[in-house]
Structures are given as structure tokens and as C-alpha cells.
Amino acid sequence: LKRLSKAVEGEAPINYAPALLDDYKATAQRAEMSQEAWRFFLTMIRDAAPEWPLKEAWRRVRDAGRVAGWAVPSFPTFYRRWTELSEAQRLEARIGREEAAKRLSLPAMRDKTSLLVLEEVSLDGRTQDFFVNWGDGKATRPTMLVLVDVASNTVLDWELAPSENAGATVRLVKRVCQNYGIFDTLYTDNGSAFAGHLVAGGNPHRFRNGMPKGLQPMGICQIMGIKLRFAMPGNAQAKIAERIFATLSRAVDDGPEFKGAHAGHTPGASPSPKVVPVPVETAKAVLAREIARHNREAGRRSQGARGRSYDAILHDGLAAREALGRPVRRPTADQLYLAGLVWKPVTVDRTGRVAVNGWHYGGPETQEALIR
């Protein structure tokens, strides 16, 4: 084995067999190859499927070279030149520069054990895979909104709504603030329900619709003093809430409670005549049971869990915040009142009045101020 290993030392793997012959002599001379032949070889690889055989590309270069008068050496020569390219160059030739950069980019390794509980909370919504009846007899795929504590992975609260809307989002955030206290930062994507006035009003930066213009009513985050942080466009899957959905979706959506109400995992699936929607109260009961089990399940092995349940991590974290002198803020009565208001921008007409839902506001005493 040592003799054989020494005989092939420094050789390309494709030359191992000839290197073991008694009369083999290695040469540094490179076979002649036309530049056009090599470019044609790489062009075909670029335009073909990623798994297309290299030997088939060489055969086509060989046949084209006979007509064009190119110098086309043997396949082993092409293969050696191919393997001399770096991994990044070979990937770029196969799948393109953008996809190669995505595959080779090193992920940021973060340690979240330094985060305090309720220091950062992740918000997201997902359309469920089952159909429910909201009492109107129509089969609808509901949307589930969740707030997840990033430090403990605890699902703090959730809401089942007909769609991803700002009203349900505000109710969810307000309920969490009442039950657990005001968290420090809300991390969300740029969906219209999360980046609109009711949630993000007053926030100086949003990816959706650019910088806010004109009068900005206060959103619930500004009212509660919550810092709002948006995920980068195209990178919403970085949120911990996305991973919670991935964990729960197959366990809940495919469960026996929704037999006959399920129409597959395709986002745009519509109900067939065979689909029988479950009552929305049944769906809420199943979700409440499964999320409670998700939170109290012991033996967790995530970062910093050490076998505890997510509920236990949250409980211990709240005690740690108290010990550090950073207790969770509690919402005041004024904050809860303002958070319950629904804001709507209105326009003053030329006579100095405002119309809202068929009601007109403004009189002689307010005309001058409103016209301005």
C-alpha cells in the first residue's frame, strides 16, 4: 500500500491507473487545447441542468471541433482542467454566480443565551393547511399569528384570524403586554399587516412604502414604547417564529382532528367539494392544546435550554431580569386605552369639515383651524 501510494503521489485521481504502470513517466507538458473549445465546454455546462454529465459536454465539443478546426484533447485532459478550477468556479459554472454565492456564504453563528427573556419577540403569520367554518358556511383557510419570545422559544400568545390583518395583530400584541409585560423589541417582516399605521405608526423606518410621509398616527409599538425591527426583504425566514411554524404545522395541520378539512400544503389550494371545514372553535381548541404542550414539553436541547421546557426557561428568565434590576414594564391604563383605538387618516373638505362613516365633524368654531 505504501508503494502504491507513493507511485500515485501528486497525480490527478484520473491518472492513478496509468501511474501504476512500470513504464509510466509523468510529464508536465499540457495537451494543446483551443480556447474556443474550452469556452464552448463551459457555455454548455452553464446552459444545461446542474447534473449534466461532463463527458457529454466533451463529446459535443469534440464533434463541433472537427467542423470548426479546434484542437480538442481527450476527456481526461478536459476533466483535469475542470478539477483545477476552484469549488466556487465550478459551482458558478453549474448554477450561476448568484446561487453559488448563496450556497457558499457562511451563516452568522449567533449565541442567544445572552438575550434576556422578553428582550426580543418575533412576530409572524402563516396560512393554515386546513379549512374552517367561521359560522357563515364558507370554507376558509385561516391565518395564525404568533408572538414568540426569542430567548426562550416560548409561544407567548397567538391569534386565529380570517386573514393576516392589522387589527388581529394589535389585539395579539396588546394581550401579550397585559399578560407578560411590555417586551423590548418586536422583530417582524414587512407584511402590510405589520408595517401599517396600527402597528408601526410613528416608526421612522419601514421597508414597505418607503419613509412615512405626512401625519403618522401612533401605532401600538410607539404607544407601548416597543422598539420595532424589520427583517431584511427576502430574508423573513430568519425569524424564530418561522421555525416554530415549521415545528407545529405538520403536527397540527395534518392531525386527525382535521381529517376531511385538509386540502394539501399548497399555499393557494382551494377547497374541493369533498372538503368539510371544521368549526372555527374546534380549530382554536386544537391549537390551544398543541401550543400549550409545545411550551411545557420538557427535555429541550436548544441553546441554553439544558433539558428545561420553554415555559421553565421563560419563568427562570423573568426572575433573572428582576435580579438584574431590569424588570418587565407593565402597561398603564392610558397605554391600554390608546392601543385599543383604531386610527384612520381623514381629509378636510374645502368647507373645513371631516366625514367619517357618514358622520360629519366640524363647525364654525373649528373651520379656520381645519382649513389650515
mmCIF file of C-alpha atoms in Angstrom:
data_model
loop_
_atom_site.group_PDB
_atom_site.id
_atom_site.type_symbol
_atom_site.label_atom_id
_atom_site.label_comp_id
_atom_site.label_asym_id
_atom_site.label_seq_id
_atom_site.Cartn_x
_atom_site.Cartn_y
_atom_site.Cartn_z
ATOM 1 C CA LEU A 1 0.000 0.000 0.000
ATOM 2 C CA LYS A 2 2.828 2.391 0.777
ATOM 3 C CA ARG A 3 4.441 1.604 -2.581
ATOM 4 C CA LEU A 4 1.186 2.168 -4.433
ATOM 5 C CA SER A 5 0.503 5.404 -2.546
ATOM 6 C CA LYS A 6 3.968 6.698 -3.382
ATOM 7 C CA ALA A 7 3.516 5.806 -7.063
ATOM 8 C CA VAL A 8 0.378 7.973 -7.379
ATOM 9 C CA GLU A 9 1.607 10.803 -5.149
ATOM 10 C CA GLY A 10 0.970 14.170 -6.791
ATOM 11 C CA GLU A 11 -1.091 12.673 -9.603
ATOM 12 C CA ALA A 12 -4.651 13.584 -10.507
ATOM 13 C CA PRO A 13 -7.100 10.800 -9.491
ATOM 14 C CA ILE A 14 -7.973 10.226 -13.136
ATOM 15 C CA ASN A 15 -4.295 9.247 -13.778
ATOM 16 C CA TYR A 16 -3.915 6.755 -10.906
ATOM 17 C CA ALA A 17 -4.231 3.716 -13.194
ATOM 18 C CA PRO A 18 -1.532 4.698 -15.733
ATOM 19 C CA ALA A 19 0.711 5.930 -12.904
ATOM 20 C CA LEU A 20 0.898 2.337 -11.588
ATOM 21 C CA LEU A 21 2.321 1.006 -14.895
ATOM 22 C CA ASP A 22 6.001 0.105 -14.833
ATOM 23 C CA ASP A 23 6.992 2.337 -17.740
ATOM 24 C CA TYR A 24 4.895 5.375 -16.743
ATOM 25 C CA LYS A 25 6.671 8.695 -16.776
ATOM 26 C CA ALA A 26 4.906 11.818 -15.622
ATOM 27 C CA THR A 27 5.169 14.851 -17.850
ATOM 28 C CA ALA A 28 4.434 18.490 -17.176
ATOM 29 C CA GLN A 29 3.577 19.134 -20.809
ATOM 30 C CA ARG A 30 -0.044 20.177 -21.286
ATOM 31 C CA ALA A 31 -2.054 18.939 -24.229
ATOM 32 C CA GLU A 32 -2.961 21.569 -26.799
ATOM 33 C CA MET A 33 -6.500 22.889 -26.405
ATOM 34 C CA SER A 34 -8.207 25.679 -28.329
ATOM 35 C CA GLN A 35 -9.544 28.477 -26.189
ATOM 36 C CA GLU A 36 -12.780 28.344 -28.206
ATOM 37 C CA ALA A 37 -13.196 24.670 -27.319
ATOM 38 C CA TRP A 38 -12.855 25.386 -23.568
ATOM 39 C CA ARG A 39 -15.282 28.322 -23.763
ATOM 40 C CA PHE A 40 -17.807 26.176 -25.641
ATOM 41 C CA PHE A 41 -17.414 23.469 -22.979
ATOM 42 C CA LEU A 42 -18.167 25.927 -20.145
ATOM 43 C CA THR A 43 -21.055 27.549 -22.048
ATOM 44 C CA MET A 44 -22.832 24.224 -22.484
ATOM 45 C CA ILE A 45 -22.355 23.398 -18.800
ATOM 46 C CA ARG A 46 -23.794 26.810 -17.872
ATOM 47 C CA ASP A 47 -26.907 26.354 -20.017
ATOM 48 C CA ALA A 48 -27.544 22.693 -19.124
ATOM 49 C CA ALA A 49 -29.022 21.226 -15.962
ATOM 50 C CA PRO A 50 -26.690 21.213 -12.917
ATOM 51 C CA GLU A 51 -26.306 17.399 -13.055
ATOM 52 C CA TRP A 52 -25.494 17.235 -16.804
ATOM 53 C CA PRO A 53 -22.533 14.838 -17.395
ATOM 54 C CA LEU A 54 -19.180 16.439 -18.178
ATOM 55 C CA LYS A 55 -18.412 13.674 -20.635
ATOM 56 C CA GLU A 56 -21.460 14.560 -22.719
ATOM 57 C CA ALA A 57 -20.256 18.172 -22.868
ATOM 58 C CA TRP A 58 -16.835 16.942 -24.033
ATOM 59 C CA ARG A 59 -18.396 14.763 -26.749
ATOM 60 C CA ARG A 60 -20.227 17.770 -28.167
ATOM 61 C CA VAL A 61 -17.062 19.882 -28.060
ATOM 62 C CA ARG A 62 -15.190 17.098 -29.860
ATOM 63 C CA ASP A 63 -17.828 16.885 -32.625
ATOM 64 C CA ALA A 64 -18.007 20.672 -33.026
ATOM 65 C CA GLY A 65 -14.213 20.907 -33.047
ATOM 66 C CA ARG A 66 -13.936 18.616 -36.046
ATOM 67 C CA VAL A 67 -16.024 21.080 -38.067
ATOM 68 C CA ALA A 68 -14.544 24.297 -36.628
ATOM 69 C CA GLY A 69 -10.942 23.069 -36.686
ATOM 70 C CA TRP A 70 -10.386 23.357 -32.911
ATOM 71 C CA ALA A 71 -7.708 21.466 -31.025
ATOM 72 C CA VAL A 72 -9.771 19.199 -28.753
ATOM 73 C CA PRO A 73 -7.747 16.870 -26.482
ATOM 74 C CA SER A 74 -9.066 13.785 -24.707
ATOM 75 C CA PHE A 75 -11.700 13.797 -21.964
ATOM 76 C CA PRO A 76 -9.129 13.195 -19.162
ATOM 77 C CA THR A 77 -7.443 16.467 -20.194
ATOM 78 C CA PHE A 78 -10.769 18.320 -20.007
ATOM 79 C CA TYR A 79 -11.546 16.660 -16.671
ATOM 80 C CA ARG A 80 -8.147 17.658 -15.188
ATOM 81 C CA ARG A 81 -8.642 21.246 -16.301
ATOM 82 C CA TRP A 82 -12.158 21.196 -14.802
ATOM 83 C CA THR A 83 -10.906 19.892 -11.434
ATOM 84 C CA GLU A 84 -8.168 22.553 -11.388
ATOM 85 C CA LEU A 85 -10.916 25.152 -11.039
ATOM 86 C CA SER A 86 -11.855 26.115 -7.506
ATOM 87 C CA GLU A 87 -15.083 24.837 -5.938
ATOM 88 C CA ALA A 88 -16.576 28.318 -6.272
ATOM 89 C CA GLN A 89 -15.728 28.480 -10.003
ATOM 90 C CA ARG A 90 -17.221 25.044 -10.670
ATOM 91 C CA LEU A 91 -20.391 25.942 -8.778
ATOM 92 C CA GLU A 92 -20.696 29.237 -10.659
ATOM 93 C CA ALA A 93 -20.311 27.393 -13.978
ATOM 94 C CA ARG A 94 -23.023 24.915 -12.985
ATOM 95 C CA ILE A 95 -25.658 27.045 -11.214
ATOM 96 C CA GLY A 96 -24.709 30.688 -11.778
ATOM 97 C CA ARG A 97 -22.975 33.360 -9.723
ATOM 98 C CA GLU A 98 -25.928 34.353 -7.522
ATOM 99 C CA GLU A 99 -26.881 30.815 -6.472
ATOM 100 C CA ALA A 100 -23.216 29.855 -5.955
ATOM 101 C CA ALA A 101 -22.672 32.865 -3.683
ATOM 102 C CA LYS A 102 -25.800 31.914 -1.721
ATOM 103 C CA ARG A 103 -24.620 28.324 -1.214
ATOM 104 C CA LEU A 104 -21.086 29.275 -0.213
ATOM 105 C CA SER A 105 -21.930 32.201 2.087
ATOM 106 C CA LEU A 106 -21.093 31.391 5.695
ATOM 107 C CA PRO A 107 -24.068 31.753 8.065
ATOM 108 C CA ALA A 108 -23.686 34.019 11.074
ATOM 109 C CA MET A 109 -23.416 31.837 14.188
ATOM 110 C CA ARG A 110 -25.286 33.626 16.952
ATOM 111 C CA ASP A 111 -25.450 32.757 20.624
ATOM 112 C CA LYS A 112 -28.801 33.877 22.010
ATOM 113 C CA THR A 113 -28.052 32.822 25.596
ATOM 114 C CA SER A 114 -27.002 36.416 26.301
ATOM 115 C CA LEU A 115 -30.542 37.628 25.477
ATOM 116 C CA LEU A 116 -32.935 38.299 28.315
ATOM 117 C CA VAL A 117 -36.475 36.954 28.068
ATOM 118 C CA LEU A 118 -38.881 39.474 26.524
ATOM 119 C CA GLU A 119 -35.897 41.419 25.218
ATOM 120 C CA GLU A 120 -36.812 40.409 21.683
ATOM 121 C CA VAL A 121 -40.123 38.957 20.487
ATOM 122 C CA SER A 122 -40.707 37.560 16.995
ATOM 123 C CA LEU A 123 -43.993 38.138 15.144
ATOM 124 C CA ASP A 124 -45.214 36.213 12.132
ATOM 125 C CA GLY A 125 -48.326 34.869 10.423
ATOM 126 C CA ARG A 126 -48.975 31.672 8.473
ATOM 127 C CA THR A 127 -51.953 30.425 6.475
ATOM 128 C CA GLN A 128 -53.017 27.066 7.899
ATOM 129 C CA ASP A 129 -53.397 23.958 5.743
ATOM 130 C CA PHE A 130 -56.934 23.147 6.920
ATOM 131 C CA PHE A 131 -60.286 24.801 6.224
ATOM 132 C CA VAL A 132 -62.615 26.185 8.902
ATOM 133 C CA ASN A 133 -66.170 27.459 9.030
ATOM 134 C CA TRP A 134 -66.464 30.895 10.657
ATOM 135 C CA GLY A 135 -70.222 30.472 11.026
ATOM 136 C CA ASP A 136 -71.137 31.668 7.540
ATOM 137 C CA GLY A 137 -70.974 28.212 5.941
ATOM 138 C CA LYS A 138 -67.955 29.077 3.785
ATOM 139 C CA ALA A 139 -64.751 27.034 3.832
ATOM 140 C CA THR A 140 -61.803 29.348 4.559
ATOM 141 C CA ARG A 141 -58.136 28.714 5.311
ATOM 142 C CA PRO A 142 -57.469 30.759 8.470
ATOM 143 C CA THR A 143 -54.269 32.621 9.263
ATOM 144 C CA MET A 144 -52.462 32.051 12.537
ATOM 145 C CA LEU A 145 -50.490 34.924 14.091
ATOM 146 C CA VAL A 146 -47.948 34.173 16.819
ATOM 147 C CA LEU A 147 -45.645 36.098 19.133
ATOM 148 C CA VAL A 148 -42.590 34.066 20.163
ATOM 149 C CA ASP A 149 -40.027 35.043 22.791
ATOM 150 C CA VAL A 150 -36.644 34.647 21.071
ATOM 151 C CA ALA A 151 -34.659 33.928 24.250
ATOM 152 C CA SER A 152 -36.880 31.074 25.472
ATOM 153 C CA ASN A 153 -38.693 29.924 22.278
ATOM 154 C CA THR A 154 -41.971 30.249 24.190
ATOM 155 C CA VAL A 155 -45.103 30.980 22.161
ATOM 156 C CA LEU A 156 -46.364 33.903 24.259
ATOM 157 C CA ASP A 157 -49.752 34.110 22.548
ATOM 158 C CA TRP A 158 -51.450 33.502 19.221
ATOM 159 C CA GLU A 159 -54.490 34.593 17.241
ATOM 160 C CA LEU A 160 -56.518 32.796 14.578
ATOM 161 C CA ALA A 161 -57.961 35.209 12.034
ATOM 162 C CA PRO A 162 -59.573 35.027 8.585
ATOM 163 C CA SER A 163 -56.514 36.815 7.175
ATOM 164 C CA GLU A 164 -53.256 38.454 8.219
ATOM 165 C CA ASN A 165 -54.601 41.824 9.302
ATOM 166 C CA ALA A 166 -53.516 44.738 11.463
ATOM 167 C CA GLY A 167 -56.499 44.564 13.836
ATOM 168 C CA ALA A 168 -55.724 40.987 14.897
ATOM 169 C CA THR A 169 -52.024 41.884 15.221
ATOM 170 C CA VAL A 170 -52.804 44.792 17.567
ATOM 171 C CA ARG A 171 -55.048 42.578 19.720
ATOM 172 C CA LEU A 172 -52.274 39.991 19.963
ATOM 173 C CA VAL A 173 -49.562 42.486 20.949
ATOM 174 C CA LYS A 174 -51.875 44.188 23.462
ATOM 175 C CA ARG A 175 -52.795 40.847 25.075
ATOM 176 C CA VAL A 176 -49.142 39.828 25.470
ATOM 177 C CA CYS A 177 -48.313 43.188 27.057
ATOM 178 C CA GLN A 178 -51.171 42.712 29.535
ATOM 179 C CA ASN A 179 -50.272 39.111 30.412
ATOM 180 C CA TYR A 180 -46.457 39.203 30.453
ATOM 181 C CA GLY A 181 -45.491 42.880 30.425
ATOM 182 C CA ILE A 182 -44.160 45.141 27.667
ATOM 183 C CA PHE A 183 -41.342 43.462 25.747
ATOM 184 C CA ASP A 184 -38.373 45.498 24.495
ATOM 185 C CA THR A 185 -38.172 44.800 20.738
ATOM 186 C CA LEU A 186 -40.602 43.443 18.145
ATOM 187 C CA TYR A 187 -38.917 41.645 15.222
ATOM 188 C CA THR A 188 -41.173 41.135 12.207
ATOM 189 C CA ASP A 189 -41.291 41.063 8.425
ATOM 190 C CA ASN A 190 -42.614 43.765 6.119
ATOM 191 C CA GLY A 191 -46.143 42.447 5.596
ATOM 192 C CA SER A 192 -48.836 45.108 5.237
ATOM 193 C CA ALA A 193 -50.478 43.961 8.491
ATOM 194 C CA PHE A 194 -47.223 44.522 10.418
ATOM 195 C CA ALA A 195 -45.864 47.644 8.682
ATOM 196 C CA GLY A 196 -49.111 49.645 8.633
ATOM 197 C CA HIS A 197 -50.225 52.533 10.841
ATOM 198 C CA LEU A 198 -51.914 50.447 13.552
ATOM 199 C CA VAL A 199 -48.700 48.530 14.355
ATOM 200 C CA ALA A 200 -45.786 50.598 13.008
ATOM 201 C CA GLY A 201 -47.287 54.102 13.030
ATOM 202 C CA GLY A 202 -44.630 56.593 14.086
ATOM 203 C CA ASN A 203 -41.738 54.230 13.364
ATOM 204 C CA PRO A 204 -39.095 56.208 11.421
ATOM 205 C CA HIS A 205 -38.019 53.321 9.159
ATOM 206 C CA ARG A 206 -40.007 50.774 7.174
ATOM 207 C CA PHE A 207 -39.011 48.824 4.082
ATOM 208 C CA ARG A 208 -42.592 48.839 2.799
ATOM 209 C CA ASN A 209 -43.722 52.065 1.051
ATOM 210 C CA GLY A 210 -40.500 53.894 1.902
ATOM 211 C CA MET A 211 -40.213 56.580 4.542
ATOM 212 C CA PRO A 212 -43.545 57.571 6.175
ATOM 213 C CA LYS A 213 -44.971 60.861 4.908
ATOM 214 C CA GLY A 214 -47.372 63.353 6.450
ATOM 215 C CA LEU A 215 -49.226 62.859 9.710
ATOM 216 C CA GLN A 216 -48.451 59.492 11.297
ATOM 217 C CA PRO A 217 -50.928 58.194 13.892
ATOM 218 C CA MET A 218 -49.298 56.347 16.756
ATOM 219 C CA GLY A 219 -49.088 52.587 16.304
ATOM 220 C CA ILE A 220 -49.204 50.168 19.225
ATOM 221 C CA CYS A 221 -45.412 49.825 19.283
ATOM 222 C CA GLN A 222 -44.946 53.574 19.749
ATOM 223 C CA ILE A 223 -47.736 53.694 22.346
ATOM 224 C CA MET A 224 -46.162 50.871 24.375
ATOM 225 C CA GLY A 225 -42.572 52.056 23.867
ATOM 226 C CA ILE A 226 -41.587 48.918 21.931
ATOM 227 C CA LYS A 227 -38.665 49.148 19.531
ATOM 228 C CA LEU A 228 -39.668 47.864 16.084
ATOM 229 C CA ARG A 229 -37.162 45.992 13.905
ATOM 230 C CA PHE A 230 -37.932 44.646 10.432
ATOM 231 C CA ALA A 231 -36.353 41.603 8.786
ATOM 232 C CA MET A 232 -34.398 42.316 5.619
ATOM 233 C CA PRO A 233 -36.558 41.883 2.495
ATOM 234 C CA GLY A 234 -36.202 38.336 1.168
ATOM 235 C CA ASN A 235 -34.855 37.060 4.495
ATOM 236 C CA ALA A 236 -38.026 36.754 6.576
ATOM 237 C CA GLN A 237 -37.297 33.079 7.298
ATOM 238 C CA ALA A 238 -34.606 34.227 9.733
ATOM 239 C CA LYS A 239 -37.326 34.889 12.333
ATOM 240 C CA ILE A 240 -37.673 32.299 15.109
ATOM 241 C CA ALA A 241 -41.452 32.390 14.556
ATOM 242 C CA GLU A 242 -40.906 30.807 11.109
ATOM 243 C CA ARG A 243 -39.178 27.832 12.761
ATOM 244 C CA ILE A 244 -41.972 27.488 15.312
ATOM 245 C CA PHE A 245 -44.471 27.288 12.436
ATOM 246 C CA ALA A 246 -42.349 24.605 10.774
ATOM 247 C CA THR A 247 -42.447 22.593 14.014
ATOM 248 C CA LEU A 248 -46.177 22.977 14.577
ATOM 249 C CA SER A 249 -47.523 22.817 11.018
ATOM 250 C CA ARG A 250 -47.150 19.088 10.385
ATOM 251 C CA ALA A 251 -48.034 18.120 13.952
ATOM 252 C CA VAL A 252 -51.235 20.202 13.991
ATOM 253 C CA ASP A 253 -52.421 20.691 10.402
ATOM 254 C CA ASP A 254 -52.065 17.018 9.467
ATOM 255 C CA GLY A 255 -53.679 15.801 12.704
ATOM 256 C CA PRO A 256 -56.755 13.544 12.862
ATOM 257 C CA GLU A 257 -58.934 16.428 14.077
ATOM 258 C CA PHE A 258 -58.765 17.938 10.591
ATOM 259 C CA LYS A 259 -59.471 14.801 8.573
ATOM 260 C CA GLY A 260 -61.601 15.809 5.599
ATOM 261 C CA ALA A 261 -60.829 19.518 6.145
ATOM 262 C CA HIS A 262 -57.334 19.313 4.688
ATOM 263 C CA ALA A 263 -56.563 20.098 1.026
ATOM 264 C CA GLY A 264 -52.767 19.813 0.917
ATOM 265 C CA HIS A 265 -49.901 22.147 1.747
ATOM 266 C CA THR A 266 -50.004 24.304 -1.392
ATOM 267 C CA PRO A 267 -50.496 27.966 -0.344
ATOM 268 C CA GLY A 268 -53.133 28.662 -2.994
ATOM 269 C CA ALA A 269 -55.129 25.446 -2.594
ATOM 270 C CA SER A 270 -58.890 25.919 -2.834
ATOM 271 C CA PRO A 271 -61.480 23.658 -1.209
ATOM 272 C CA SER A 272 -62.839 20.781 -3.270
ATOM 273 C CA PRO A 273 -66.429 19.514 -2.899
ATOM 274 C CA LYS A 274 -65.036 16.751 -0.665
ATOM 275 C CA VAL A 275 -63.576 19.207 1.870
ATOM 276 C CA VAL A 276 -65.683 19.555 5.023
ATOM 277 C CA PRO A 277 -64.500 22.556 7.086
ATOM 278 C CA VAL A 278 -64.291 22.186 10.850
ATOM 279 C CA PRO A 279 -65.930 24.757 13.135
ATOM 280 C CA VAL A 280 -63.512 27.546 13.992
ATOM 281 C CA GLU A 281 -63.945 26.858 17.720
ATOM 282 C CA THR A 282 -62.705 23.279 17.167
ATOM 283 C CA ALA A 283 -59.623 24.590 15.370
ATOM 284 C CA LYS A 284 -58.916 27.065 18.178
ATOM 285 C CA ALA A 285 -59.245 24.340 20.825
ATOM 286 C CA VAL A 286 -56.789 22.065 18.998
ATOM 287 C CA LEU A 287 -54.291 24.903 18.523
ATOM 288 C CA ALA A 288 -54.563 25.951 22.181
ATOM 289 C CA ARG A 289 -53.888 22.362 23.314
ATOM 290 C CA GLU A 290 -50.921 21.808 20.991
ATOM 291 C CA ILE A 291 -49.260 25.163 21.683
ATOM 292 C CA ALA A 292 -49.584 24.633 25.439
ATOM 293 C CA ARG A 293 -47.958 21.215 25.016
ATOM 294 C CA HIS A 294 -45.223 22.759 22.856
ATOM 295 C CA ASN A 295 -44.432 25.245 25.639
ATOM 296 C CA ARG A 296 -44.444 22.784 28.555
ATOM 297 C CA GLU A 297 -42.637 19.867 26.826
ATOM 298 C CA ALA A 298 -39.529 19.055 28.907
ATOM 299 C CA GLY A 299 -36.157 17.831 27.653
ATOM 300 C CA ARG A 300 -35.484 20.692 25.239
ATOM 301 C CA ARG A 301 -31.980 20.750 23.754
ATOM 302 C CA SER A 302 -31.934 24.181 22.127
ATOM 303 C CA GLN A 303 -29.341 26.816 23.009
ATOM 304 C CA GLY A 304 -29.286 27.321 26.779
ATOM 305 C CA ALA A 305 -32.289 25.052 27.438
ATOM 306 C CA ARG A 306 -30.387 22.363 29.413
ATOM 307 C CA GLY A 307 -33.365 19.997 29.358
ATOM 308 C CA ARG A 308 -35.900 22.529 30.584
ATOM 309 C CA SER A 309 -39.236 23.286 28.935
ATOM 310 C CA TYR A 310 -39.796 26.589 27.152
ATOM 311 C CA ASP A 311 -42.187 27.632 29.928
ATOM 312 C CA ALA A 312 -39.488 26.939 32.545
ATOM 313 C CA ILE A 313 -36.906 28.945 30.584
ATOM 314 C CA LEU A 314 -39.330 31.880 30.423
ATOM 315 C CA HIS A 315 -40.118 31.645 34.157
ATOM 316 C CA ASP A 316 -36.428 31.482 35.115
ATOM 317 C CA GLY A 317 -35.640 34.334 32.705
ATOM 318 C CA LEU A 318 -38.232 36.631 34.250
ATOM 319 C CA ALA A 319 -36.690 36.004 37.669
ATOM 320 C CA ALA A 320 -33.234 36.736 36.208
ATOM 321 C CA ARG A 321 -34.462 40.079 34.856
ATOM 322 C CA GLU A 322 -35.730 41.032 38.297
ATOM 323 C CA ALA A 323 -32.374 40.094 39.841
ATOM 324 C CA LEU A 324 -30.529 42.248 37.267
ATOM 325 C CA GLY A 325 -32.715 45.247 38.031
ATOM 326 C CA ARG A 326 -34.402 45.138 34.620
ATOM 327 C CA PRO A 327 -37.973 44.114 35.451
ATOM 328 C CA VAL A 328 -40.522 43.974 32.667
ATOM 329 C CA ARG A 329 -42.554 47.178 32.269
ATOM 330 C CA ARG A 330 -46.297 46.966 32.835
ATOM 331 C CA PRO A 331 -48.689 48.890 30.548
ATOM 332 C CA THR A 332 -50.571 51.807 32.076
ATOM 333 C CA ALA A 333 -54.315 52.349 31.732
ATOM 334 C CA ASP A 334 -53.659 55.166 29.236
ATOM 335 C CA GLN A 335 -51.458 52.933 27.089
ATOM 336 C CA LEU A 336 -54.080 50.177 27.012
ATOM 337 C CA TYR A 337 -56.778 52.724 26.128
ATOM 338 C CA LEU A 338 -54.758 54.248 23.272
ATOM 339 C CA ALA A 339 -53.751 50.818 21.989
ATOM 340 C CA GLY A 340 -57.432 49.904 21.681
ATOM 341 C CA LEU A 341 -58.253 52.834 19.402
ATOM 342 C CA VAL A 342 -58.475 52.309 15.653
ATOM 343 C CA TRP A 343 -56.856 55.207 13.814
ATOM 344 C CA LYS A 344 -57.919 56.281 10.355
ATOM 345 C CA PRO A 345 -56.488 59.203 8.342
ATOM 346 C CA VAL A 346 -59.188 61.612 7.123
ATOM 347 C CA THR A 347 -59.317 64.511 4.694
ATOM 348 C CA VAL A 348 -60.669 68.007 5.415
ATOM 349 C CA ASP A 349 -63.003 69.244 2.678
ATOM 350 C CA ARG A 350 -62.973 72.772 1.268
ATOM 351 C CA THR A 351 -65.551 73.988 3.828
ATOM 352 C CA GLY A 352 -63.495 72.780 6.795
ATOM 353 C CA ARG A 353 -65.371 69.607 7.726
ATOM 354 C CA VAL A 354 -64.369 65.944 8.089
ATOM 355 C CA ALA A 355 -66.555 62.981 7.040
ATOM 356 C CA VAL A 356 -66.124 59.596 8.787
ATOM 357 C CA ASN A 357 -68.503 56.669 8.195
ATOM 358 C CA GLY A 358 -71.280 59.021 7.079
ATOM 359 C CA TRP A 359 -70.874 61.375 10.067
ATOM 360 C CA HIS A 360 -69.653 64.951 9.579
ATOM 361 C CA TYR A 361 -67.476 66.756 12.126
ATOM 362 C CA GLY A 362 -66.550 70.435 12.272
ATOM 363 C CA GLY A 363 -68.428 73.722 12.663
ATOM 364 C CA PRO A 364 -67.886 77.478 12.564
ATOM 365 C CA GLU A 365 -65.689 77.374 15.666
ATOM 366 C CA THR A 366 -63.256 74.870 14.113
ATOM 367 C CA GLN A 367 -63.480 75.961 10.462
ATOM 368 C CA GLU A 368 -60.449 78.264 10.436
ATOM 369 C CA ALA A 369 -58.152 75.720 12.110
ATOM 370 C CA LEU A 370 -59.294 72.778 9.979
ATOM 371 C CA ILE A 371 -58.997 74.627 6.683
ATOM 372 C CA ARG A 372 -55.377 75.457 7.527
#
